[in-house]
Short mmCIF file of C-alpha atoms in Angstrom, two decimals:
data_model
loop_
_atom_site.label_atom_id
_atom_site.label_comp_id
_atom_site.label_asym_id
_atom_site.label_seq_id
_atom_site.Cartn_x
_atom_site.Cartn_y
_atom_site.Cartn_z
CA MET A 7 76.45 131.26 110.40
CA ARG A 8 78.07 127.91 111.30
CA LEU A 9 80.96 125.55 110.56
CA HIS A 10 80.23 122.81 108.55
CA PRO A 11 79.09 119.62 110.32
CA ARG A 12 82.19 117.61 109.29
CA THR A 13 84.13 119.66 111.86
CA GLN A 14 82.97 117.74 114.71
CA ALA A 15 86.22 115.05 113.38
CA ALA A 16 88.57 117.59 114.24
CA ARG A 17 87.82 118.28 118.06
CA GLU A 18 90.85 118.58 120.01
CA SER A 19 92.66 115.01 120.72
CA ILE A 20 93.56 114.32 124.15
CA PHE A 21 96.96 113.60 123.26
CA PRO A 22 98.57 117.52 123.21
CA LYS A 23 95.99 118.35 125.74
CA MET A 24 97.68 116.19 128.37
CA SER A 25 101.23 117.00 126.69
CA GLN A 26 100.35 120.43 127.73
CA LEU A 27 98.99 119.67 131.12
CA ALA A 28 102.09 117.62 131.72
CA ALA A 29 104.30 120.75 130.78
CA ARG A 30 102.61 122.93 133.09
CA LEU A 31 102.31 120.76 136.25
CA GLN A 32 106.11 119.65 135.28
CA ALA A 33 104.97 116.26 135.41
CA VAL A 34 106.28 112.82 133.84
CA ASN A 35 104.69 112.79 130.37
CA LEU A 36 104.55 108.87 129.49
CA GLY A 37 101.22 110.30 127.70
CA GLN A 38 101.91 111.40 124.18
CA GLY A 39 104.36 109.06 121.99
CA PHE A 40 106.98 110.94 121.37
CA PRO A 41 111.08 110.25 122.57
CA SER A 42 112.91 112.21 124.96
CA SER A 43 116.40 111.54 123.37
CA PRO A 44 117.26 113.54 120.14
CA PRO A 45 117.03 111.93 116.50
CA PRO A 46 120.66 109.98 116.00
CA ALA A 47 123.59 112.24 115.18
CA PHE A 48 123.67 110.82 111.37
CA LEU A 49 120.17 112.00 110.69
CA ARG A 50 120.63 115.52 111.96
CA GLU A 51 123.94 115.79 110.09
CA ALA A 52 122.65 114.69 106.84
CA VAL A 53 119.23 117.33 107.37
CA GLN A 54 122.49 119.65 107.87
CA ARG A 55 123.89 118.78 104.45
CA ALA A 56 120.65 119.00 102.96
CA LEU A 57 119.60 122.49 103.82
CA GLY A 58 120.95 125.09 100.87
CA ARG A 59 121.06 122.16 98.64
CA PHE A 60 117.06 121.34 99.01
CA ASP A 61 115.17 124.06 99.74
CA GLN A 62 112.04 124.35 97.37
CA TYR A 63 109.52 122.02 96.29
CA ALA A 64 110.05 118.42 96.19
CA PRO A 65 107.70 116.45 93.64
CA PRO A 66 104.43 115.23 95.34
CA ALA A 67 105.69 111.50 94.97
CA GLY A 68 108.79 112.55 96.86
CA LEU A 69 112.51 113.19 96.40
CA PRO A 70 113.81 110.52 94.18
CA GLN A 71 116.72 109.84 96.27
CA LEU A 72 114.01 109.20 98.96
CA ARG A 73 111.76 106.91 97.18
CA GLU A 74 115.16 105.03 95.99
CA ALA A 75 115.99 104.50 99.54
CA LEU A 76 112.45 103.17 100.51
CA ALA A 77 112.22 100.89 97.32
CA GLU A 78 115.71 99.32 98.68
CA GLU A 79 113.74 98.74 101.81
CA PHE A 80 111.14 97.23 100.62
CA ALA A 81 112.37 95.47 97.49
CA VAL A 82 109.99 97.27 95.06
CA GLU A 83 110.61 99.81 92.43
CA PRO A 84 110.82 103.25 93.22
CA GLU A 85 107.31 103.90 91.55
CA SER A 86 105.70 101.96 94.18
CA VAL A 87 106.82 104.51 96.74
CA VAL A 88 105.06 107.62 97.53
CA VAL A 89 106.26 110.31 100.34
CA THR A 90 103.85 112.06 102.50
CA SER A 91 103.88 114.75 105.29
CA GLY A 92 104.11 112.23 107.91
CA ALA A 93 102.17 108.90 108.43
CA THR A 94 98.68 111.16 109.33
CA GLU A 95 98.92 112.06 105.98
CA ALA A 96 99.39 109.20 104.09
CA LEU A 97 96.46 107.74 106.13
CA TYR A 98 94.21 110.50 104.98
CA VAL A 99 95.08 110.20 101.59
CA LEU A 100 94.73 106.52 101.36
CA LEU A 101 91.12 106.80 103.06
CA GLN A 102 90.21 109.71 100.53
CA SER A 103 91.76 107.37 97.86
CA LEU A 104 90.35 104.09 98.59
CA VAL A 105 86.61 104.74 100.06
CA GLY A 106 83.74 107.23 99.84
CA PRO A 107 79.95 107.76 100.67
CA GLY A 108 78.17 104.42 100.99
CA ASP A 109 81.60 102.37 101.60
CA GLU A 110 82.61 100.53 105.03
CA VAL A 111 86.17 100.36 106.93
CA VAL A 112 86.60 97.95 108.93
CA VAL A 113 89.09 98.64 111.66
CA LEU A 114 90.28 96.82 114.98
CA GLU A 115 89.54 98.34 118.61
CA PRO A 116 91.21 99.58 120.30
CA PHE A 117 92.50 101.72 117.42
CA PHE A 118 94.88 104.82 116.66
CA ASP A 119 92.94 107.99 117.07
CA VAL A 120 93.04 109.05 113.33
CA TYR A 121 91.16 106.26 111.89
CA LEU A 122 87.59 106.82 112.40
CA PRO A 123 87.84 110.66 111.36
CA ASP A 124 89.45 109.59 108.28
CA ALA A 125 86.90 107.14 107.84
CA PHE A 126 84.14 110.11 108.57
CA LEU A 127 85.70 112.54 106.41
CA ALA A 128 85.85 110.20 103.42
CA GLY A 129 81.85 109.73 103.85
CA ALA A 130 82.56 106.02 104.98
CA GLU A 131 81.27 103.97 107.96
CA ALA A 132 83.56 102.48 110.33
CA ARG A 133 82.73 99.23 111.26
CA LEU A 134 84.62 98.08 114.61
CA VAL A 135 86.08 94.74 115.61
CA ARG A 136 86.92 94.72 119.47
CA LEU A 137 89.81 92.66 120.50
CA PRO A 138 89.22 90.53 123.28
CA LEU A 139 90.98 91.58 126.47
CA GLU A 140 91.80 88.23 128.30
CA GLU A 141 93.98 87.43 131.24
CA GLY A 142 97.09 87.50 128.76
CA GLY A 143 96.11 90.32 127.22
CA PHE A 144 94.45 91.15 123.56
CA ARG A 145 94.19 88.55 120.74
CA LEU A 146 92.43 89.23 117.63
CA ASP A 147 89.31 87.11 116.89
CA LEU A 148 89.49 85.95 113.38
CA GLY A 149 85.85 85.05 113.13
CA ALA A 150 84.67 88.48 114.44
CA LEU A 151 86.91 89.87 111.71
CA GLU A 152 84.97 87.91 108.95
CA ALA A 153 81.64 88.71 110.52
CA ALA A 154 82.04 92.27 110.21
CA ILE A 155 82.35 91.91 106.47
CA THR A 156 79.65 93.16 104.60
CA PRO A 157 78.74 93.54 100.62
CA ARG A 158 79.24 97.45 101.35
CA THR A 159 82.96 96.47 103.23
CA ARG A 160 85.85 97.88 100.82
CA LEU A 161 89.09 98.41 102.94
CA LEU A 162 90.26 96.60 106.21
CA LEU A 163 92.70 98.72 108.08
CA LEU A 164 95.39 96.68 110.19
CA ASN A 165 98.12 98.30 112.68
CA THR A 166 100.98 96.06 113.31
CA PRO A 167 102.90 96.47 115.52
CA MET A 168 99.82 98.23 117.13
CA ASN A 169 99.21 101.21 119.32
CA PRO A 170 97.93 101.04 121.92
CA THR A 171 97.89 97.57 122.73
CA GLY A 172 101.40 96.40 121.60
CA LEU A 173 100.42 93.52 119.61
CA VAL A 174 102.57 92.11 116.72
CA PHE A 175 100.08 90.01 114.03
CA ARG A 176 102.15 87.03 112.67
CA GLU A 177 100.43 83.96 112.01
CA ALA A 178 97.11 86.19 111.61
CA LEU A 179 98.42 88.21 108.63
CA LYS A 180 97.74 85.04 106.69
CA ALA A 181 94.49 84.74 107.21
CA VAL A 182 93.64 88.58 107.00
CA ALA A 183 95.57 88.30 103.57
CA GLU A 184 93.42 85.40 102.64
CA LEU A 185 90.05 87.05 103.96
CA ALA A 186 90.99 90.42 101.72
CA ARG A 187 91.24 88.46 98.64
CA ARG A 188 87.90 86.46 99.32
CA HIS A 189 86.24 89.23 100.07
CA GLN A 190 87.93 91.75 97.37
CA LEU A 191 88.85 93.99 100.02
CA PHE A 192 91.96 96.79 99.92
CA LEU A 193 94.12 96.47 102.88
CA VAL A 194 96.25 99.29 104.78
CA SER A 195 98.88 98.34 106.88
CA ASP A 196 100.02 101.00 109.32
CA GLU A 197 103.36 99.70 109.95
CA VAL A 198 104.89 102.82 111.19
CA TYR A 199 106.62 100.87 114.43
CA ASP A 200 107.62 98.27 112.01
CA GLU A 201 111.33 98.45 113.40
CA LEU A 202 110.09 98.66 116.92
CA TYR A 203 109.38 94.55 117.63
CA PHE A 204 110.38 92.33 120.17
CA GLY A 205 111.56 89.00 118.99
CA GLU A 206 111.65 87.57 115.21
CA ARG A 207 110.91 90.07 112.89
CA PRO A 208 107.37 90.00 111.74
CA PRO A 209 106.11 89.50 108.23
CA ARG A 210 104.76 92.58 106.34
CA LEU A 211 101.20 92.19 105.26
CA ARG A 212 102.27 93.67 101.45
CA ASP A 213 104.32 89.96 101.22
CA LEU A 214 101.19 88.14 101.71
CA ALA A 215 98.80 90.27 99.62
CA PRO A 216 101.15 92.68 97.28
CA GLU A 217 98.30 93.37 94.90
CA ARG A 218 96.06 95.14 97.34
CA THR A 219 98.14 95.97 100.09
CA PHE A 220 99.25 100.02 101.07
CA THR A 221 101.82 100.09 103.69
CA VAL A 222 102.12 103.13 105.65
CA GLY A 223 105.60 104.07 107.37
CA SER A 224 107.31 106.82 109.13
CA ALA A 225 110.69 108.10 109.67
CA GLY A 226 109.74 109.67 112.84
CA LYS A 227 108.99 106.61 114.51
CA ARG A 228 111.77 105.01 112.70
CA LEU A 229 114.26 107.49 113.51
CA GLU A 230 113.21 109.02 116.90
CA ALA A 231 112.41 112.13 114.85
CA THR A 232 108.32 112.65 115.17
CA GLY A 233 108.72 116.34 114.34
CA TYR A 234 110.28 116.08 111.13
CA ARG A 235 106.70 114.71 109.22
CA VAL A 236 108.12 112.50 107.14
CA GLY A 237 106.54 109.44 105.78
CA TRP A 238 105.46 107.20 103.30
CA ILE A 239 103.17 104.93 101.62
CA VAL A 240 104.11 101.64 99.70
CA GLY A 241 101.48 100.19 97.33
CA PRO A 242 100.17 98.44 94.07
CA GLN A 243 102.49 100.47 91.28
CA GLU A 244 99.51 100.99 89.47
CA PHE A 245 97.96 103.22 91.76
CA MET A 246 100.62 105.20 93.26
CA PRO A 247 100.35 108.12 90.38
CA THR A 248 96.99 108.79 91.56
CA LEU A 249 97.84 108.98 95.16
CA ALA A 250 100.88 111.41 94.33
CA GLY A 251 98.11 113.23 92.45
CA MET A 252 95.78 113.42 95.47
CA ARG A 253 98.61 114.67 97.86
CA GLN A 254 98.82 118.04 95.67
CA TRP A 255 95.71 118.91 97.12
CA THR A 256 96.57 118.40 100.73
CA SER A 257 100.17 119.12 101.74
CA PHE A 258 101.87 119.26 98.06
CA SER A 259 104.81 117.89 99.69
CA ALA A 260 106.86 117.01 102.53
CA PRO A 261 109.84 119.50 103.62
CA SER A 262 112.47 118.90 100.81
CA PRO A 263 115.54 119.04 103.30
CA LEU A 264 114.29 116.49 105.41
CA GLN A 265 113.32 114.26 102.55
CA ALA A 266 116.68 114.24 101.55
CA GLY A 267 118.29 113.75 105.02
CA VAL A 268 115.88 110.93 105.84
CA ALA A 269 117.25 109.35 102.43
CA GLU A 270 120.80 109.20 103.33
CA ALA A 271 119.77 108.47 107.15
CA LEU A 272 117.98 105.19 106.30
CA ARG A 273 120.84 103.38 104.37
CA VAL A 274 123.03 104.39 107.18
CA ALA A 275 120.78 103.02 110.08
CA ARG A 276 120.56 99.83 108.34
CA LYS A 277 124.32 99.44 107.36
CA GLU A 278 125.36 101.03 111.27
CA GLY A 279 122.67 98.09 113.18
CA PHE A 280 120.47 101.08 114.29
CA TYR A 281 117.54 99.67 114.46
CA GLU A 282 119.10 96.89 116.64
CA ALA A 283 120.71 99.11 119.08
CA LEU A 284 117.22 101.06 119.18
CA ARG A 285 115.28 97.90 119.92
CA GLU A 286 117.88 96.81 122.55
CA SER A 287 117.22 100.24 124.51
CA TYR A 288 113.70 99.80 124.44
CA ARG A 289 113.33 96.34 125.42
CA LYS A 290 115.31 97.35 128.88
CA ARG A 291 112.89 100.52 128.77
CA ARG A 292 109.89 98.29 128.42
CA ASP A 293 111.03 95.97 131.31
CA LEU A 294 111.87 98.64 133.78
CA LEU A 295 108.32 99.97 133.28
CA LEU A 296 106.62 96.87 132.92
CA TYR A 297 107.90 95.07 135.99
CA GLY A 298 107.76 98.41 137.68
CA LEU A 299 104.28 98.63 137.77
CA ARG A 300 103.80 94.72 138.51
CA SER A 301 105.91 95.63 141.41
CA LEU A 302 103.24 97.99 142.55
CA GLY A 303 100.36 95.31 142.30
CA LEU A 304 99.07 96.55 138.80
CA LYS A 305 97.88 94.73 136.07
CA ALA A 306 100.60 95.58 133.10
CA LEU A 307 100.22 93.71 129.85
CA GLU A 308 103.52 92.94 128.36
CA PRO A 309 103.92 94.43 124.58
CA GLU A 310 105.49 92.70 121.62
CA GLY A 311 106.31 95.75 119.87
CA THR A 312 106.06 99.33 119.65
CA TYR A 313 106.77 101.70 122.62
CA PHE A 314 103.69 101.31 124.48
CA LEU A 315 102.22 99.32 127.03
CA MET A 316 98.69 99.09 128.94
CA ALA A 317 98.30 98.61 132.36
CA GLU A 318 94.99 99.02 134.78
CA LEU A 319 95.03 101.60 137.73
CA PRO A 320 91.70 100.83 139.06
CA GLY A 321 90.25 103.84 140.47
CA TRP A 322 91.59 106.42 138.88
CA ASP A 323 90.99 108.67 135.64
CA ALA A 324 93.78 110.67 133.55
CA PHE A 325 93.34 113.87 135.05
CA GLN A 326 93.13 112.99 138.54
CA LEU A 327 96.40 111.18 138.09
CA LEU A 328 98.19 113.94 136.50
CA GLN A 329 97.18 115.98 139.44
CA VAL A 330 97.99 114.13 142.36
CA ALA A 331 100.89 111.59 141.26
CA ARG A 332 102.26 114.23 138.32
CA VAL A 333 102.38 111.83 135.52
CA ALA A 334 100.89 112.07 132.27
CA LEU A 335 99.17 108.69 130.78
CA ILE A 336 96.45 108.28 128.15
CA PRO A 337 93.24 106.74 129.00
CA ALA A 338 91.76 103.66 127.28
CA SER A 339 88.75 105.87 126.16
CA ALA A 340 91.13 107.46 123.18
CA PHE A 341 91.35 104.21 121.75
CA TYR A 342 87.81 103.11 121.83
CA ARG A 343 84.37 104.86 120.31
CA GLU A 344 82.38 103.52 123.33
CA ASP A 345 82.43 101.40 126.80
CA PRO A 346 86.35 100.90 127.00
CA PRO A 347 87.86 98.56 129.52
CA PRO A 348 87.63 100.47 133.06
CA TRP A 349 90.76 101.84 134.59
CA LEU A 350 93.05 100.96 131.52
CA PHE A 351 95.70 103.33 130.66
CA ARG A 352 98.05 103.47 128.04
CA PHE A 353 101.91 104.13 128.73
CA ALA A 354 104.62 105.45 126.47
CA PHE A 355 108.03 104.25 127.34
CA CYS A 356 110.01 106.21 124.52
CA LYS A 357 111.23 108.43 127.48
CA GLY A 358 114.41 108.06 129.34
CA GLU A 359 115.23 105.43 132.05
CA ASN A 360 115.40 108.39 134.62
CA GLU A 361 111.78 109.49 133.64
CA ILE A 362 110.16 106.26 133.69
CA ALA A 363 112.05 105.62 137.15
CA LEU A 364 110.73 109.00 138.40
CA ALA A 365 107.45 107.70 137.00
CA LEU A 366 107.13 104.66 139.27
CA GLU A 367 108.54 106.24 141.90
CA ARG A 368 105.63 109.26 141.92
CA LEU A 369 102.70 106.38 141.12
CA ALA A 370 103.85 104.16 144.30
CA PRO A 371 102.12 105.86 147.07
CA VAL A 372 98.88 106.61 145.09
CA VAL A 373 97.76 104.00 142.80
CA ASN A 374 96.38 101.63 145.73
CA SER A 375 95.04 104.34 147.63
CA PRO A 376 91.66 105.89 146.71
CA ALA A 377 91.48 108.59 144.26
#
């Protein structure tokens, strides 16, 4: 007897593994991307008010008040919104709904780790478009993107702001939208870090191609509550009842009191300037880590968004570094199918300034010594 071969997509991810090892070794965890600080008080208080009032199943499409709050955010009708149990479920439901055996999904590499398993579980093939890593950082080669499209391609999956590179796609989105129209492709735009950008607010892909774009979002990333598992899909209204129906066979509905709390908190966050303050806080932490790594003589790439940056630590692997320096990082191999750039690591700066400073202090004596 054996499990079905599809379970090969269910191997343990390096992210929780590194967090467990970091806790055991009392290491500074700059690996898995969860904030050290608690969610804002206005979110926690809203969830407390929801307990005892919203304790039973929500509709598969989501609590009406959360769909309405998200509709205001995205300037759409509530019928264009489906609430999910985190962005991970949103991506799974979309891949199950948009592609199947014989289809292809174009994915940019490096990629967030759920994209390839989701394509595989849907029976589709992932075609990777590798972002060249140049002296100034990663860039998108639009020519290579178009060259990856074949008659079997049905979907292009984009992540902006992008984990793990920190890229924010701006002008390139117009070309992506035109490309999708020319080849009659669906677009999935993973925008869980949509409020974590540095500089001018980036455009949304759905504003350029609303008829074919499904935007994925996350309350966990916006509101510093990754354990709440409240995400969403915003897409063409004609497809959304079917996506809500697909959710009946996954988690059925996200937790009702958390949906109610998020619905209230989203309006408070926008009204009280929470996102602006959050971006400024992350800018300070980004600069502390970025210039700290550069002061150690390391090549560190400045991110335009997210709370991740990538840097090279020549001669080290993640497990050696964890043992010797007691700093947990994620190696680039977690974001590549094969042949990752050597010595490249992802650092998460969604941690306290004291944690970032301690990580730099621990890295200083070891990064330029032999592993």
